[in-house]
Structures are given as structure tokens and as C-alpha cells.
Coordinates of C-alpha atoms and ligand atoms in Angstrom, one line a residue:
X1 CA 80.0 -16.9 50.7
X2 CA 83.1 -17.0 53.4
X3 CA 86.3 -17.3 51.8
X4 CA 87.4 -20.5 53.6
X5 CA 90.5 -21.5 51.8
X6 CA 93.1 -21.5 54.2
X7 CA 95.4 -19.5 52.3
X8 CA 93.9 -16.9 50.5
X9 CA 93.9 -13.3 49.7
X10 CA 91.4 -10.6 50.3
X11 CA 88.3 -10.7 48.4
X12 CA 87.6 -7.2 46.5
X13 CA 85.1 -5.1 48.2
X14 CA 86.1 -6.8 51.7
X15 CA 86.4 -3.6 53.8
X16 CA 89.1 -1.2 53.7
X17 CA 92.0 -3.7 53.1
X18 CA 90.6 -4.2 50.1
X19 CA 91.2 -0.1 48.9
X20 CA 93.4 0.3 45.8
X21 CA 96.0 -2.4 45.2
X22 CA 94.2 -4.8 48.1
X23 CA 95.5 -7.1 50.1
X24 CA 97.0 -10.4 48.9
X25 CA 100.0 -11.2 51.6
X26 CA 102.8 -13.3 50.4
X27 CA 100.5 -14.9 47.9
X28 CA 103.1 -16.5 45.1
X29 CA 106.0 -16.4 47.6
X30 CA 108.2 -18.6 49.2
X31 CA 106.6 -21.1 51.9
X32 CA 108.1 -21.3 55.3
X33 CA 106.7 -23.6 57.9
X34 CA 107.5 -22.9 61.4
X35 CA 106.8 -25.0 64.9
X36 CA 109.1 -23.0 66.9
X37 CA 109.9 -19.3 68.1
X38 CA 113.5 -19.1 66.5
X39 CA 112.0 -20.6 63.1
X40 CA 109.2 -17.8 63.0
X41 CA 111.9 -15.2 63.4
X42 CA 114.2 -16.6 60.8
X43 CA 111.1 -16.9 58.4
X44 CA 109.8 -13.2 59.4
X45 CA 113.6 -11.9 58.2
X46 CA 113.2 -14.1 54.7
X47 CA 112.6 -11.5 51.9
X48 CA 108.8 -11.3 50.7
X49 CA 106.8 -12.3 49.0
X50 CA 106.3 -15.1 51.6
X51 CA 103.8 -17.4 53.4
X52 CA 104.7 -18.6 57.0
X53 CA 102.6 -21.4 57.9
X54 CA 102.3 -21.6 62.0
X55 CA 101.9 -25.4 63.2
X56 CA 101.2 -26.0 66.6
X57 CA 101.8 -24.0 69.4
X58 CA 104.5 -21.6 69.8
X59 CA 105.6 -19.7 73.1
X60 CA 107.8 -16.8 72.5
X61 CA 107.9 -15.8 75.9
X62 CA 110.4 -16.9 78.5
X63 CA 110.1 -16.9 82.5
X64 CA 109.8 -13.0 83.6
X65 CA 113.2 -13.9 85.5
X66 CA 115.1 -14.6 82.8
X67 CA 114.8 -11.1 81.5
X68 CA 115.7 -9.2 85.1
X69 CA 118.8 -7.2 85.0
X70 CA 120.4 -4.3 86.9
X71 CA 118.6 -5.6 90.2
X72 CA 115.1 -4.9 89.1
X73 CA 112.7 -6.3 91.8
X74 CA 109.0 -5.8 91.8
X75 CA 108.9 -5.3 95.6
X76 CA 111.8 -2.6 95.2
X77 CA 109.9 -0.7 92.7
X78 CA 106.4 -0.6 94.8
X79 CA 108.8 0.6 97.8
X80 CA 110.5 3.0 95.5
X81 CA 107.6 5.0 93.7
X82 CA 104.8 4.6 96.2
X83 CA 102.7 7.5 95.5
X84 CA 102.4 8.2 99.6
X85 CA 106.1 8.6 99.7
X86 CA 107.7 9.5 96.2
X87 CA 104.7 11.8 95.1
X88 CA 102.7 12.2 91.8
X89 CA 105.7 12.4 89.8
X90 CA 107.1 10.1 87.1
X91 CA 109.6 7.1 88.6
X92 CA 113.0 8.0 88.1
X93 CA 116.3 6.3 89.4
X94 CA 117.7 2.8 89.8
X95 CA 115.1 0.9 90.2
X96 CA 113.3 2.7 87.1
X97 CA 116.6 2.4 84.8
X98 CA 116.4 -1.4 86.0
X99 CA 112.8 -1.8 84.9
X100 CA 113.5 -0.3 81.6
X101 CA 116.6 -2.1 80.7
X102 CA 114.7 -5.8 81.9
X103 CA 112.0 -4.6 79.8
X104 CA 114.0 -3.7 76.7
X105 CA 115.3 -7.4 77.0
X106 CA 112.0 -9.2 77.0
X107 CA 110.6 -6.7 74.1
X108 CA 113.7 -8.0 71.9
X109 CA 112.6 -11.7 72.5
X110 CA 108.9 -11.4 72.1
X111 CA 108.5 -8.3 69.7
X112 CA 108.5 -9.8 66.4
X113 CA 108.4 -7.5 63.2
X114 CA 106.6 -8.5 60.2
X115 CA 107.2 -6.9 56.8
X116 CA 105.4 -6.0 53.7
X117 CA 103.8 -9.0 51.4
X118 CA 103.7 -11.2 54.2
X119 CA 100.9 -14.0 55.1
X120 CA 101.3 -15.7 58.4
X121 CA 98.3 -18.2 58.3
X122 CA 97.9 -20.9 61.2
X123 CA 97.6 -24.7 59.8
X124 CA 94.6 -26.6 61.2
X125 CA 92.6 -25.7 64.6
X126 CA 95.6 -25.6 66.6
X127 CA 98.1 -22.8 65.5
X128 CA 98.9 -20.8 68.5
X129 CA 101.5 -17.8 68.9
X130 CA 101.8 -17.3 72.8
X131 CA 103.7 -14.5 74.5
X132 CA 104.5 -13.1 71.1
X133 CA 103.6 -9.6 70.0
X134 CA 103.8 -9.4 66.0
X135 CA 104.4 -6.0 65.2
X136 CA 103.4 -4.8 61.3
X137 CA 105.5 -1.9 61.0
X138 CA 105.9 0.4 58.1
X139 CA 104.8 -2.3 56.1
X140 CA 102.0 -3.0 53.4
X141 CA 100.4 -6.0 52.4
X142 CA 100.3 -8.4 55.3
X143 CA 97.6 -11.1 55.8
X144 CA 97.3 -12.5 59.4
X145 CA 94.8 -15.7 59.5
X146 CA 93.6 -18.7 61.6
X147 CA 96.0 -18.3 64.9
X148 CA 95.1 -18.1 68.5
X149 CA 97.0 -15.2 70.0
X150 CA 97.4 -15.8 73.7
X151 CA 98.7 -13.8 76.5
X152 CA 101.4 -11.2 75.3
X153 CA 102.3 -10.3 79.1
X154 CA 104.4 -7.7 80.2
X155 CA 106.8 -8.8 82.8
X156 CA 107.4 -5.0 83.5
X157 CA 104.6 -2.8 83.6
X158 CA 105.6 0.9 84.1
X159 CA 103.7 3.2 86.9
X160 CA 102.5 6.2 85.1
X161 CA 101.3 8.7 88.3
X162 CA 100.0 11.1 85.6
X163 CA 97.5 8.8 83.9
X164 CA 93.9 9.2 84.9
X165 CA 92.9 10.8 88.1
X166 CA 95.2 8.3 90.5
X167 CA 97.4 6.8 88.1
X168 CA 97.7 3.6 85.8
X169 CA 100.0 0.8 85.3
X170 CA 100.8 0.8 81.8
X171 CA 102.0 -2.2 79.6
X172 CA 103.8 -2.2 75.9
X173 CA 102.5 -5.5 74.1
X174 CA 99.5 -5.8 72.1
X175 CA 98.9 -9.2 70.6
X176 CA 99.2 -7.7 67.2
X177 CA 100.4 -4.1 66.8
X178 CA 100.0 -2.4 63.3
X179 CA 101.9 0.7 62.8
X180 CA 102.5 2.9 59.9
X181 CA 101.2 0.4 57.7
X182 CA 98.7 -0.2 54.9
X183 CA 96.7 -3.1 53.6
X184 CA 96.3 -5.3 56.4
X185 CA 93.7 -8.1 57.0
X186 CA 93.5 -9.8 60.0
X187 CA 90.7 -12.8 59.9
X188 CA 89.6 -15.6 61.9
X189 CA 91.9 -15.2 64.3
X190 CA 91.2 -16.0 68.2
X191 CA 92.5 -13.5 71.1
X192 CA 92.6 -14.7 74.6
X193 CA 94.7 -14.1 77.7
X194 CA 94.2 -17.7 78.6
X195 CA 95.2 -18.7 82.3
X196 CA 96.6 -15.1 82.6
X197 CA 93.3 -13.1 82.3
X198 CA 93.4 -9.3 83.3
X199 CA 90.5 -9.7 85.7
X200 CA 92.9 -12.1 87.8
X201 CA 95.5 -9.5 88.1
X202 CA 96.6 -8.0 91.7
X203 CA 96.3 -4.0 92.4
X204 CA 99.2 -2.1 93.3
X205 CA 99.1 1.4 94.0
X206 CA 95.2 1.0 94.2
X207 CA 95.4 0.4 90.2
X208 CA 94.8 -2.8 88.7
X209 CA 98.4 -4.3 87.6
X210 CA 98.0 -4.3 83.7
X211 CA 100.1 -6.8 82.0
X212 CA 98.5 -6.5 78.8
X213 CA 97.9 -4.0 76.4
X214 CA 95.5 -4.3 73.0
X215 CA 94.6 -7.4 71.1
X216 CA 94.7 -5.4 67.6
X217 CA 96.2 -2.3 67.7
X218 CA 96.0 0.0 64.6
X219 CA 97.9 3.2 65.0
X220 CA 100.7 5.6 63.8
X221 CA 99.1 6.6 60.6
X222 CA 98.2 3.3 59.5
X223 CA 95.4 3.0 56.8
X224 CA 93.5 0.4 54.8
X225 CA 92.8 -2.6 57.4
X226 CA 90.3 -5.1 57.5
X227 CA 89.6 -7.0 60.6
X228 CA 87.0 -9.6 59.9
X229 CA 85.7 -12.8 61.8
X230 CA 88.2 -12.6 64.7
X231 CA 87.3 -13.4 68.3
X232 CA 88.2 -11.2 70.8
X233 CA 88.0 -12.7 74.3
X234 CA 88.2 -11.7 78.2
X235 CA 90.3 -8.7 78.0
X236 CA 89.9 -4.9 78.9
X237 CA 91.8 -2.6 76.3
X238 CA 90.9 -4.5 73.1
X239 CA 91.2 -2.8 69.8
X240 CA 92.9 1.0 69.6
X241 CA 92.6 2.8 66.3
X242 CA 94.7 5.7 66.9
X243 CA 97.0 6.2 69.6
X244 CA 97.1 10.0 70.2
X245 CA 94.9 13.0 69.6
X246 CA 97.9 14.9 67.3
X247 CA 96.7 15.1 64.1
X248 CA 100.0 15.1 62.5
X249 CA 100.3 11.2 61.3
X250 CA 96.9 9.9 61.4
X251 CA 94.4 12.8 59.5
X252 CA 92.7 11.2 56.7
X253 CA 94.3 7.6 57.3
X254 CA 93.3 5.0 60.2
X255 CA 90.7 4.0 57.4
X256 CA 89.4 0.2 58.9
X257 CA 86.6 -1.8 58.7
X258 CA 85.5 -4.5 61.6
X259 CA 83.2 -7.1 60.5
X260 CA 81.7 -10.1 61.8
X261 CA 83.8 -10.1 64.8
X262 CA 82.9 -11.6 68.0
X263 CA 83.6 -9.6 70.9
X264 CA 83.2 -11.8 74.1
X265 CA 83.6 -10.6 77.6
X266 CA 85.6 -7.6 76.8
X267 CA 85.6 -4.3 78.4
X268 CA 86.3 -1.4 76.2
X269 CA 87.9 -0.1 73.0
X270 CA 85.9 -2.6 70.6
X271 CA 87.3 -0.4 69.1
X272 CA 88.2 2.8 70.3
X273 CA 88.7 5.2 67.1
X274 CA 90.6 8.7 66.7
X275 CA 90.8 10.2 63.1
X276 CA 90.0 7.5 61.0
X277 CA 86.5 6.5 58.6
X278 CA 85.6 2.9 60.5
X279 CA 83.0 0.5 59.7
X280 CA 81.8 -1.5 62.3
X281 CA 79.3 -4.1 61.1
X282 CA 77.6 -7.3 62.1
X283 CA 80.0 -7.9 65.2
X284 CA 78.3 -9.9 67.7
X285 CA 79.2 -8.1 71.3
X286 CA 78.8 -10.6 74.4
X287 CA 79.1 -8.5 77.5
X288 CA 77.7 -10.0 81.0
X289 CA 79.6 -7.9 83.9
X290 CA 78.3 -4.5 84.6
X291 CA 81.1 -4.0 87.3
X292 CA 83.5 -4.7 84.7
X293 CA 82.4 -3.4 81.2
X294 CA 83.3 0.3 80.3
X295 CA 82.1 0.8 76.8
X296 CA 82.0 -0.7 73.3
X297 CA 82.6 2.1 70.9
X298 CA 85.1 4.8 71.4
X299 CA 84.2 7.7 69.9
X300 CA 87.3 9.8 69.6
X301 CA 88.6 13.1 68.1
X302 CA 87.8 13.6 64.6
X303 CA 86.7 9.8 64.3
X304 CA 84.1 8.7 61.8
X305 CA 82.6 5.5 63.0
X306 CA 79.9 3.8 60.8
X307 CA 78.3 1.6 62.8
X308 CA 75.7 -0.8 61.4
X309 CA 73.7 -4.2 62.0
X310 CA 75.6 -5.3 65.1
X311 CA 74.2 -7.5 67.8
X312 CA 74.7 -6.1 71.5
X313 CA 74.0 -9.2 73.8
X314 CA 74.2 -7.4 77.5
X315 CA 73.7 -8.9 81.0
X316 CA 71.2 -7.4 83.2
X317 CA 72.5 -4.4 84.8
X318 CA 74.6 -3.1 82.0
X319 CA 73.0 0.2 80.8
X320 CA 73.1 0.3 77.2
X321 CA 73.8 4.0 77.1
X322 CA 77.1 2.8 78.0
X323 CA 77.9 1.2 74.5
X324 CA 79.0 4.5 73.1
X325 CA 82.0 6.6 75.0
X326 CA 82.7 10.0 74.3
X327 CA 86.8 10.5 73.7
X328 CA 86.3 13.9 72.0
X329 CA 84.3 13.0 69.1
X330 CA 81.2 14.5 67.8
X331 CA 79.1 12.2 65.5
X332 CA 78.5 8.9 64.0
X333 CA 76.1 6.8 61.9
X334 CA 74.5 4.1 63.7
X335 CA 71.6 2.0 62.2
X336 CA 70.2 -1.4 62.2
X337 CA 71.6 -2.9 65.5
X338 CA 69.7 -5.4 67.9
X339 CA 70.1 -5.6 71.4
X340 CA 69.7 -8.6 73.4
X341 CA 69.0 -8.6 77.2
X342 CA 67.9 -11.7 78.7
X343 CA 65.9 -13.5 75.8
X344 CA 64.3 -10.2 74.8
X345 CA 65.9 -8.8 71.2
X346 CA 64.6 -5.2 70.4
X347 CA 65.8 -2.9 67.8
X348 CA 68.6 -0.5 69.5
X349 CA 70.0 2.9 68.8
X350 CA 73.3 3.4 70.8
X351 CA 73.3 7.1 69.9
X352 CA 69.9 7.9 71.2
X353 CA 70.7 5.6 74.5
X354 CA 73.8 7.7 74.8
X355 CA 72.2 11.2 74.0
X356 CA 69.2 10.8 76.6
X357 CA 71.6 10.6 79.5
X358 CA 74.7 12.3 78.2
X359 CA 75.6 16.2 77.2
X360 CA 76.4 16.8 75.0
X361 CA 74.8 14.7 72.4
X362 CA 76.4 13.1 69.4
X363 CA 75.5 13.8 66.1
X364 CA 73.7 11.3 63.9
X365 CA 75.8 11.3 60.6
X366 CA 79.5 10.3 60.3
X367 CA 79.6 12.3 57.1
X368 CA 80.5 9.3 55.2
X369 CA 78.8 6.0 53.5
X370 CA 81.0 2.9 53.5
X371 CA 80.9 1.1 49.9
X372 CA 83.7 -1.3 50.3
X373 CA 81.8 -4.6 51.6
X374 CA 80.1 -7.2 49.8
X375 CA 76.6 -7.1 51.5
X376 CA 75.9 -6.5 55.2
X377 CA 74.1 -9.0 57.0
X378 CA 70.8 -8.2 58.8
X379 CA 71.6 -8.2 62.6
X380 CA 69.0 -11.0 63.4
X381 CA 71.9 -13.3 61.4
X382 CA 74.5 -11.9 63.4
X383 CA 74.4 -14.3 66.2
X384 CA 74.5 -17.6 64.4
X385 CA 76.8 -16.6 61.9
X386 CA 79.4 -14.9 64.0
X387 CA 79.2 -17.4 67.1
X388 CA 79.4 -20.5 64.9
X389 CA 82.3 -19.5 62.3
X390 CA 84.5 -16.4 64.2
X391 CA 87.7 -16.9 65.5
X392 CA 90.5 -19.6 64.6
X393 CA 90.0 -22.9 63.4
X394 CA 87.4 -22.2 61.1
X395 CA 89.0 -22.1 57.8
X396 CA 91.0 -24.5 55.7
Ligands
LIG1 CA1 99.0 -1.0 72.0
LIG2 CA1 71.4 14.7 76.0

């Protein structure tokens, strides 16, 4: 039933990553066991195919002060670009230059590139990559399993005064970024911000100080990705599939399967989709705070979400009409979902709930039918299966 061997390859018909040549990662290649950030960097630079076994907890980050250069300070930055005095134009000048230069030093330290034919797998229950942004870039055939990813915080968020109605702080680092890559399987990982959650950040210029980006973002023409049995916890912008409405590199791509994941107190992008045919099934959504929750499925430009047999467990006060958000999409398929509020479980149609209070309505046909799966569980089984078996430490 479950593929529980520690170093496994993706089964046939397990989501879009099994399409065509499938996903075998570093199977048959050199094994590198790593316990430090520098060993991890060396292993990532070795030729593939390769299997990188992560043991224990690796902290890729340094104290923010170690990256500072050019005279950057947050106080000086806030003084320089306060919209009340600077206006609503992009930051420019010595403090922005110093911020960018400091950020470049952090990027060089924590953004670690993953190449083709690579498996990165945690050993046992304690493998952890903290303060690391794994960047699967222009690669094919990559597996990432059984690792807890923690707090890839950005020491130098940038103020964008034109993002949204009143500006936003934006941050650079996902826990895992998949860009321009194919055949990627992320399985049985846990994502957490640990002791540095989004909910604990201060507010500057009236907007939350955003030190995190996505937990697992799939963008820039990536294709054939399966995200299965992961646990996403306590995070704002969780999973972005497609980062731009410009179709030049994404049209016909961004095909992703998202199944048996646990989304626990995550606030938006679960996932947010542009362009891709994305199969979202048997996920367990557990969200309790009506003041913080934004939406689950972001229906973006030319997206084709096929959602089935998910369980939405919502706190009282969360409107089920907010499960979907319209980012410029027109239709999706949704079938077989369940809604649990308090102890009460009822069949749930997120499209009907959305359409009842929003216009224009979403259409109810995504225009395709997923075939790359080995059986979709009844939504009634999702709670027990996913809460027990999702996340790191459950395999091997
Ligand atoms: Ca991102
Ligand atoms: Ca309507």
C-alpha cells in the first residue's frame, strides 16, 4: 500500500511525477551521508546519480548579523522608505543597495542547488534541514523524502510599496523551490517554521514583516511533480504552482499531483495554481483560526484543478465559501470532499459554496480527468490515514 522503504523510487502511476520516464532520483548511484551544511554542499555538487542521506539536524543559516554589509540596518531601512515620507515608489538608494548586498550573501549561504538524478533522503526520525532553501533548478529526476524542513527565514525582506493595496514585505526563500525542472517527487517531508512562525512576526509600515516565502513552490515551467504524504504546518504562503500570469514558459506545463498531504494551520496557497493540470486528492486540511485563514485552493489563470476526496476540518467561524479563491481562473472539478466542523461531518462541494456568495461563478469541469494515480481513497479514510502517516519520520 504505502511505499515505506527509505530509499525508494516513485511507483508507476503515482501522480504526474510518474509520467513518461518516471522518477527514480539517484537510484543506483553513489551514496553520500551528510551531517553538516558543508558536507551537504559537497554532496550536492558531486556528479549524479547520487543518493544523499541526511543524518541529524543541519542548520544552513548563520546569524543575520553575519551577512550584513554596506551599512544596512533595519532601523535605517525603515526610516529611509517609510511610505509616509518616501512615498509609494520602490526603495532605491544606499539602504536598499546595502539590503540587496546583504541578501546576496545570505543567498550564497543557504540557497543550495539540486541537480538531476538526485535523491535526498533523511535517515530515521530526526533528519532536519533548518535555514536551507533547496533549489531544484533546471533538473530532471529528483526525489526528496523524509526530511523536516524548518524556518528558511530571510534576514533581509524587501519592501514592495506597489504589492497589493498598501504594499507588502517580500521574502526570498522557500524551503524547497522547484524551477524549470521535471520529474520531482517530494514525499513524507514535514515543513515547519519552528520557533519563528509567521504569526509571531512584527508589523512594519502597517504590513506583516514577512520573513518566509513558500514551503514548496513549483514554478518557471516545471512539470511532472508529485507532492505526497507531506505535512505542511503553521505557515502563510504554503505551495505556489506557477509564479506569473505570463504564459510564455508555463503554458501546458506545471502538471502536479498533490495527494495525502496534511495542511495544518496553513493560511493560503494550498496550493495556488496557474496554468497546470493539478490533481489534488485525499489531502487533510485542518484550519481553525478564522482571523488568519485566507483560502485553500487558489484558482489562477488557465488553471485546471481536479480536486477530489479531500477532508476540510474547519474551525467554527471559517466560511466554507473561502476554501476557493479566484485568482483569475474560470473552472475546476471538485468531487467527493467532506467538511468537518466541530464533530459534524457532511458532504461538501467547495464550488457550490463559493458560487453561492461570489460572482462570476466557477464552472464545474476542469476539462481533464486524472489517470496517474493508483486509487483514490474515500474522503472518510483521509483523517486516519493522513494524520497517522504523513510527514517525516514515518518511513524507513
Ligand atoms: Ca517562492
Ligand atoms: Ca454566484
